Amino acid sequence: QVQVVESGGGLVQPGGSLRLSCEVSGSFMSINDMGWYRQAPGNERALVALITRRGDITYIDSVKGRFTISRDTAKNTAFLQMNSLKSEDTAVYFCKIKARRDVWGKEYDYWGQGTQVTVSS
Protein backbone atom coordinates (compact mmCIF):
# COMPACT_ATOMS: atom_id res chain seq x y z
CA GLN A 1 0.00 0.00 0.00
CA VAL A 2 1.11 3.55 -0.78
CA GLN A 3 -0.01 6.38 1.47
CA VAL A 4 -0.05 10.04 0.46
CA VAL A 5 -0.79 12.54 3.22
CA GLU A 6 -1.09 16.31 2.86
CA SER A 7 -0.79 18.78 5.70
CA GLY A 8 -0.41 22.50 6.29
CA GLY A 9 -3.77 23.83 5.17
CA GLY A 10 -5.76 26.32 7.17
CA LEU A 11 -7.51 29.67 7.26
CA VAL A 12 -5.50 32.72 6.23
CA GLN A 13 -6.25 36.32 5.32
CA PRO A 14 -5.78 37.61 1.78
CA GLY A 15 -2.10 38.30 1.19
CA GLY A 16 -1.05 35.68 3.69
CA SER A 17 1.06 32.57 3.23
CA LEU A 18 0.80 28.85 3.80
CA ARG A 19 3.21 25.98 3.25
CA LEU A 20 1.69 22.63 2.32
CA SER A 21 3.51 19.34 2.76
CA CYS A 22 2.97 16.00 1.03
CA GLU A 23 4.48 12.95 2.69
CA VAL A 24 4.55 9.58 0.93
CA SER A 25 5.04 6.25 2.67
CA GLY A 26 4.48 2.56 2.03
CA SER A 27 5.78 0.10 -0.52
CA PHE A 28 6.97 1.52 -3.83
CA MET A 29 10.10 1.56 -5.95
CA SER A 30 10.41 5.27 -6.61
CA ILE A 31 8.35 8.39 -7.20
CA ASN A 32 8.43 10.08 -10.57
CA ASP A 33 6.13 13.11 -10.67
CA MET A 34 4.77 14.86 -7.60
CA GLY A 35 1.99 17.33 -8.16
CA TRP A 36 -0.40 19.61 -6.35
CA TYR A 37 -4.03 19.86 -7.46
CA ARG A 38 -6.96 21.79 -6.09
CA GLN A 39 -10.72 21.55 -6.16
CA ALA A 40 -13.16 24.26 -5.14
CA PRO A 41 -16.87 23.56 -4.58
CA GLY A 42 -18.62 23.04 -7.90
CA ASN A 43 -15.34 22.88 -9.80
CA GLU A 44 -13.34 20.04 -11.27
CA ARG A 45 -10.06 19.04 -9.71
CA ALA A 46 -7.26 20.81 -11.57
CA LEU A 47 -3.48 20.89 -11.62
CA VAL A 48 -1.75 23.70 -9.73
CA ALA A 49 1.93 22.74 -9.90
CA LEU A 50 4.03 19.71 -10.75
CA ILE A 51 7.65 18.74 -10.16
CA THR A 52 9.47 15.78 -11.67
CA ARG A 53 12.10 13.66 -9.99
CA ARG A 54 14.73 15.63 -11.93
CA GLY A 55 13.33 18.94 -10.72
CA ASP A 56 11.47 20.12 -13.82
CA ILE A 57 8.58 22.34 -12.72
CA THR A 58 5.25 23.34 -14.22
CA TYR A 59 2.83 25.97 -12.83
CA ILE A 60 -0.53 27.17 -14.00
CA ASP A 61 -0.53 30.83 -14.97
CA SER A 62 -2.71 31.98 -12.08
CA VAL A 63 -0.14 30.95 -9.44
CA LYS A 64 3.11 31.88 -11.20
CA GLY A 65 5.16 34.23 -9.06
CA ARG A 66 3.15 33.39 -5.94
CA PHE A 67 3.46 29.62 -5.44
CA THR A 68 6.64 27.55 -5.32
CA ILE A 69 6.71 23.76 -5.57
CA SER A 70 9.69 21.81 -4.29
CA ARG A 71 10.57 18.30 -3.19
CA ASP A 72 12.93 16.40 -0.97
CA THR A 73 13.44 13.28 -3.07
CA ALA A 74 15.33 11.40 -0.35
CA LYS A 75 12.45 11.90 2.09
CA ASN A 76 9.66 11.27 -0.44
CA THR A 77 8.19 14.65 0.38
CA ALA A 78 6.87 17.54 -1.69
CA PHE A 79 6.00 21.07 -0.66
CA LEU A 80 3.91 23.92 -1.96
CA GLN A 81 4.82 27.36 -0.63
CA MET A 82 1.88 29.68 -1.23
CA ASN A 83 2.41 33.43 -0.88
CA SER A 84 0.18 36.42 -1.61
CA LEU A 85 -2.88 34.23 -1.25
CA LYS A 86 -6.15 35.35 -2.80
CA SER A 87 -9.72 34.33 -2.12
CA GLU A 88 -9.75 32.54 -5.47
CA ASP A 89 -7.10 30.16 -4.08
CA THR A 90 -9.65 28.75 -1.64
CA ALA A 91 -9.98 25.02 -2.32
CA VAL A 92 -9.11 21.58 -1.10
CA TYR A 93 -5.51 20.93 -2.15
CA PHE A 94 -4.50 17.40 -3.09
CA CYS A 95 -1.12 15.81 -3.63
CA LYS A 96 -0.79 13.25 -6.40
CA ILE A 97 2.25 11.13 -7.16
CA LYS A 98 3.18 8.71 -9.90
CA ALA A 99 4.94 5.61 -8.58
CA ARG A 100 5.61 1.99 -9.44
CA ARG A 101 4.96 -0.61 -6.73
CA ASP A 102 7.30 -3.25 -8.12
CA VAL A 103 9.53 -3.94 -11.10
CA TRP A 104 6.72 -5.67 -13.03
CA GLY A 105 3.94 -3.26 -12.19
CA LYS A 106 2.46 -0.33 -13.98
CA GLU A 107 3.12 3.21 -12.82
CA TYR A 108 0.02 4.33 -10.92
CA ASP A 109 -1.38 7.59 -9.64
CA TYR A 110 -1.75 7.86 -5.87
CA TRP A 111 -3.82 10.62 -4.29
CA GLY A 112 -3.85 12.08 -0.83
CA GLN A 113 -7.03 12.89 1.05
CA GLY A 114 -6.64 16.64 0.63
CA THR A 115 -6.09 19.59 2.94
CA GLN A 116 -8.41 22.59 3.10
CA VAL A 117 -7.06 26.04 2.26
CA THR A 118 -9.41 28.94 2.99
CA VAL A 119 -8.44 32.53 2.17
CA SER A 120 -10.84 34.98 3.78
CA SER A 121 -10.82 38.25 5.67
PDB file of C-alpha atoms in Angstrom:
ATOM      1  CA  GLN A   1       0.000   0.000   0.000  1.00  0.00           C
ATOM      2  CA  VAL A   2       1.106   3.549  -0.784  1.00  0.00           C
ATOM      3  CA  GLN A   3      -0.009   6.378   1.468  1.00  0.00           C
ATOM      4  CA  VAL A   4      -0.047  10.036   0.461  1.00  0.00           C
ATOM      5  CA  VAL A   5      -0.795  12.539   3.225  1.00  0.00           C
ATOM      6  CA  GLU A   6      -1.092  16.306   2.865  1.00  0.00           C
ATOM      7  CA  SER A   7      -0.789  18.778   5.705  1.00  0.00           C
ATOM      8  CA  GLY A   8      -0.412  22.497   6.287  1.00  0.00           C
ATOM      9  CA  GLY A   9      -3.769  23.829   5.174  1.00  0.00           C
ATOM     10  CA  GLY A  10      -5.756  26.323   7.166  1.00  0.00           C
ATOM     11  CA  LEU A  11      -7.511  29.666   7.265  1.00  0.00           C
ATOM     12  CA  VAL A  12      -5.498  32.724   6.225  1.00  0.00           C
ATOM     13  CA  GLN A  13      -6.246  36.320   5.324  1.00  0.00           C
ATOM     14  CA  PRO A  14      -5.782  37.606   1.778  1.00  0.00           C
ATOM     15  CA  GLY A  15      -2.104  38.305   1.190  1.00  0.00           C
ATOM     16  CA  GLY A  16      -1.048  35.684   3.692  1.00  0.00           C
ATOM     17  CA  SER A  17       1.056  32.572   3.230  1.00  0.00           C
ATOM     18  CA  LEU A  18       0.799  28.846   3.799  1.00  0.00           C
ATOM     19  CA  ARG A  19       3.209  25.977   3.246  1.00  0.00           C
ATOM     20  CA  LEU A  20       1.691  22.628   2.320  1.00  0.00           C
ATOM     21  CA  SER A  21       3.509  19.336   2.757  1.00  0.00           C
ATOM     22  CA  CYS A  22       2.966  16.004   1.026  1.00  0.00           C
ATOM     23  CA  GLU A  23       4.484  12.945   2.689  1.00  0.00           C
ATOM     24  CA  VAL A  24       4.545   9.575   0.931  1.00  0.00           C
ATOM     25  CA  SER A  25       5.041   6.251   2.671  1.00  0.00           C
ATOM     26  CA  GLY A  26       4.478   2.562   2.030  1.00  0.00           C
ATOM     27  CA  SER A  27       5.781   0.102  -0.522  1.00  0.00           C
ATOM     28  CA  PHE A  28       6.973   1.525  -3.834  1.00  0.00           C
ATOM     29  CA  MET A  29      10.097   1.560  -5.954  1.00  0.00           C
ATOM     30  CA  SER A  30      10.411   5.274  -6.613  1.00  0.00           C
ATOM     31  CA  ILE A  31       8.353   8.391  -7.202  1.00  0.00           C
ATOM     32  CA  ASN A  32       8.428  10.083 -10.574  1.00  0.00           C
ATOM     33  CA  ASP A  33       6.132  13.109 -10.667  1.00  0.00           C
ATOM     34  CA  MET A  34       4.769  14.855  -7.598  1.00  0.00           C
ATOM     35  CA  GLY A  35       1.990  17.333  -8.159  1.00  0.00           C
ATOM     36  CA  TRP A  36      -0.404  19.613  -6.349  1.00  0.00           C
ATOM     37  CA  TYR A  37      -4.027  19.859  -7.465  1.00  0.00           C
ATOM     38  CA  ARG A  38      -6.960  21.793  -6.093  1.00  0.00           C
ATOM     39  CA  GLN A  39     -10.722  21.549  -6.163  1.00  0.00           C
ATOM     40  CA  ALA A  40     -13.159  24.265  -5.141  1.00  0.00           C
ATOM     41  CA  PRO A  41     -16.869  23.563  -4.582  1.00  0.00           C
ATOM     42  CA  GLY A  42     -18.623  23.040  -7.898  1.00  0.00           C
ATOM     43  CA  ASN A  43     -15.343  22.878  -9.804  1.00  0.00           C
ATOM     44  CA  GLU A  44     -13.342  20.044 -11.267  1.00  0.00           C
ATOM     45  CA  ARG A  45     -10.063  19.037  -9.712  1.00  0.00           C
ATOM     46  CA  ALA A  46      -7.261  20.809 -11.566  1.00  0.00           C
ATOM     47  CA  LEU A  47      -3.478  20.889 -11.617  1.00  0.00           C
ATOM     48  CA  VAL A  48      -1.748  23.703  -9.732  1.00  0.00           C
ATOM     49  CA  ALA A  49       1.935  22.745  -9.905  1.00  0.00           C
ATOM     50  CA  LEU A  50       4.034  19.708 -10.755  1.00  0.00           C
ATOM     51  CA  ILE A  51       7.647  18.738 -10.164  1.00  0.00           C
ATOM     52  CA  THR A  52       9.467  15.781 -11.670  1.00  0.00           C
ATOM     53  CA  ARG A  53      12.103  13.663  -9.985  1.00  0.00           C
ATOM     54  CA  ARG A  54      14.732  15.633 -11.934  1.00  0.00           C
ATOM     55  CA  GLY A  55      13.330  18.939 -10.719  1.00  0.00           C
ATOM     56  CA  ASP A  56      11.468  20.121 -13.818  1.00  0.00           C
ATOM     57  CA  ILE A  57       8.578  22.337 -12.717  1.00  0.00           C
ATOM     58  CA  THR A  58       5.252  23.345 -14.220  1.00  0.00           C
ATOM     59  CA  TYR A  59       2.832  25.965 -12.833  1.00  0.00           C
ATOM     60  CA  ILE A  60      -0.530  27.165 -13.999  1.00  0.00           C
ATOM     61  CA  ASP A  61      -0.532  30.829 -14.969  1.00  0.00           C
ATOM     62  CA  SER A  62      -2.709  31.976 -12.077  1.00  0.00           C
ATOM     63  CA  VAL A  63      -0.138  30.950  -9.442  1.00  0.00           C
ATOM     64  CA  LYS A  64       3.110  31.878 -11.197  1.00  0.00           C
ATOM     65  CA  GLY A  65       5.164  34.230  -9.056  1.00  0.00           C
ATOM     66  CA  ARG A  66       3.149  33.391  -5.942  1.00  0.00           C
ATOM     67  CA  PHE A  67       3.464  29.622  -5.443  1.00  0.00           C
ATOM     68  CA  THR A  68       6.635  27.549  -5.320  1.00  0.00           C
ATOM     69  CA  ILE A  69       6.709  23.761  -5.568  1.00  0.00           C
ATOM     70  CA  SER A  70       9.693  21.812  -4.288  1.00  0.00           C
ATOM     71  CA  ARG A  71      10.567  18.299  -3.185  1.00  0.00           C
ATOM     72  CA  ASP A  72      12.933  16.396  -0.974  1.00  0.00           C
ATOM     73  CA  THR A  73      13.439  13.284  -3.069  1.00  0.00           C
ATOM     74  CA  ALA A  74      15.333  11.399  -0.351  1.00  0.00           C
ATOM     75  CA  LYS A  75      12.453  11.903   2.088  1.00  0.00           C
ATOM     76  CA  ASN A  76       9.658  11.273  -0.445  1.00  0.00           C
ATOM     77  CA  THR A  77       8.186  14.649   0.380  1.00  0.00           C
ATOM     78  CA  ALA A  78       6.871  17.544  -1.690  1.00  0.00           C
ATOM     79  CA  PHE A  79       5.997  21.075  -0.657  1.00  0.00           C
ATOM     80  CA  LEU A  80       3.908  23.924  -1.955  1.00  0.00           C
ATOM     81  CA  GLN A  81       4.822  27.363  -0.631  1.00  0.00           C
ATOM     82  CA  MET A  82       1.877  29.681  -1.234  1.00  0.00           C
ATOM     83  CA  ASN A  83       2.409  33.426  -0.876  1.00  0.00           C
ATOM     84  CA  SER A  84       0.180  36.419  -1.608  1.00  0.00           C
ATOM     85  CA  LEU A  85      -2.877  34.226  -1.250  1.00  0.00           C
ATOM     86  CA  LYS A  86      -6.146  35.346  -2.799  1.00  0.00           C
ATOM     87  CA  SER A  87      -9.722  34.325  -2.118  1.00  0.00           C
ATOM     88  CA  GLU A  88      -9.748  32.535  -5.468  1.00  0.00           C
ATOM     89  CA  ASP A  89      -7.104  30.161  -4.084  1.00  0.00           C
ATOM     90  CA  THR A  90      -9.653  28.750  -1.637  1.00  0.00           C
ATOM     91  CA  ALA A  91      -9.980  25.024  -2.323  1.00  0.00           C
ATOM     92  CA  VAL A  92      -9.110  21.578  -1.105  1.00  0.00           C
ATOM     93  CA  TYR A  93      -5.514  20.932  -2.146  1.00  0.00           C
ATOM     94  CA  PHE A  94      -4.504  17.405  -3.093  1.00  0.00           C
ATOM     95  CA  CYS A  95      -1.120  15.812  -3.628  1.00  0.00           C
ATOM     96  CA  LYS A  96      -0.793  13.245  -6.400  1.00  0.00           C
ATOM     97  CA  ILE A  97       2.247  11.133  -7.156  1.00  0.00           C
ATOM     98  CA  LYS A  98       3.178   8.708  -9.895  1.00  0.00           C
ATOM     99  CA  ALA A  99       4.942   5.613  -8.582  1.00  0.00           C
ATOM    100  CA  ARG A 100       5.606   1.987  -9.443  1.00  0.00           C
ATOM    101  CA  ARG A 101       4.958  -0.605  -6.728  1.00  0.00           C
ATOM    102  CA  ASP A 102       7.304  -3.252  -8.120  1.00  0.00           C
ATOM    103  CA  VAL A 103       9.531  -3.935 -11.099  1.00  0.00           C
ATOM    104  CA  TRP A 104       6.715  -5.666 -13.028  1.00  0.00           C
ATOM    105  CA  GLY A 105       3.942  -3.258 -12.190  1.00  0.00           C
ATOM    106  CA  LYS A 106       2.460  -0.332 -13.985  1.00  0.00           C
ATOM    107  CA  GLU A 107       3.117   3.206 -12.819  1.00  0.00           C
ATOM    108  CA  TYR A 108       0.023   4.332 -10.923  1.00  0.00           C
ATOM    109  CA  ASP A 109      -1.383   7.589  -9.645  1.00  0.00           C
ATOM    110  CA  TYR A 110      -1.754   7.859  -5.873  1.00  0.00           C
ATOM    111  CA  TRP A 111      -3.820  10.623  -4.294  1.00  0.00           C
ATOM    112  CA  GLY A 112      -3.852  12.076  -0.832  1.00  0.00           C
ATOM    113  CA  GLN A 113      -7.030  12.893   1.050  1.00  0.00           C
ATOM    114  CA  GLY A 114      -6.637  16.643   0.633  1.00  0.00           C
ATOM    115  CA  THR A 115      -6.092  19.586   2.937  1.00  0.00           C
ATOM    116  CA  GLN A 116      -8.412  22.591   3.099  1.00  0.00           C
ATOM    117  CA  VAL A 117      -7.064  26.035   2.261  1.00  0.00           C
ATOM    118  CA  THR A 118      -9.409  28.935   2.985  1.00  0.00           C
ATOM    119  CA  VAL A 119      -8.443  32.526   2.167  1.00  0.00           C
ATOM    120  CA  SER A 120     -10.841  34.978   3.776  1.00  0.00           C
ATOM    121  CA  SER A 121     -10.823  38.246   5.674  1.00  0.00           C
TER     122      SER A 121
END
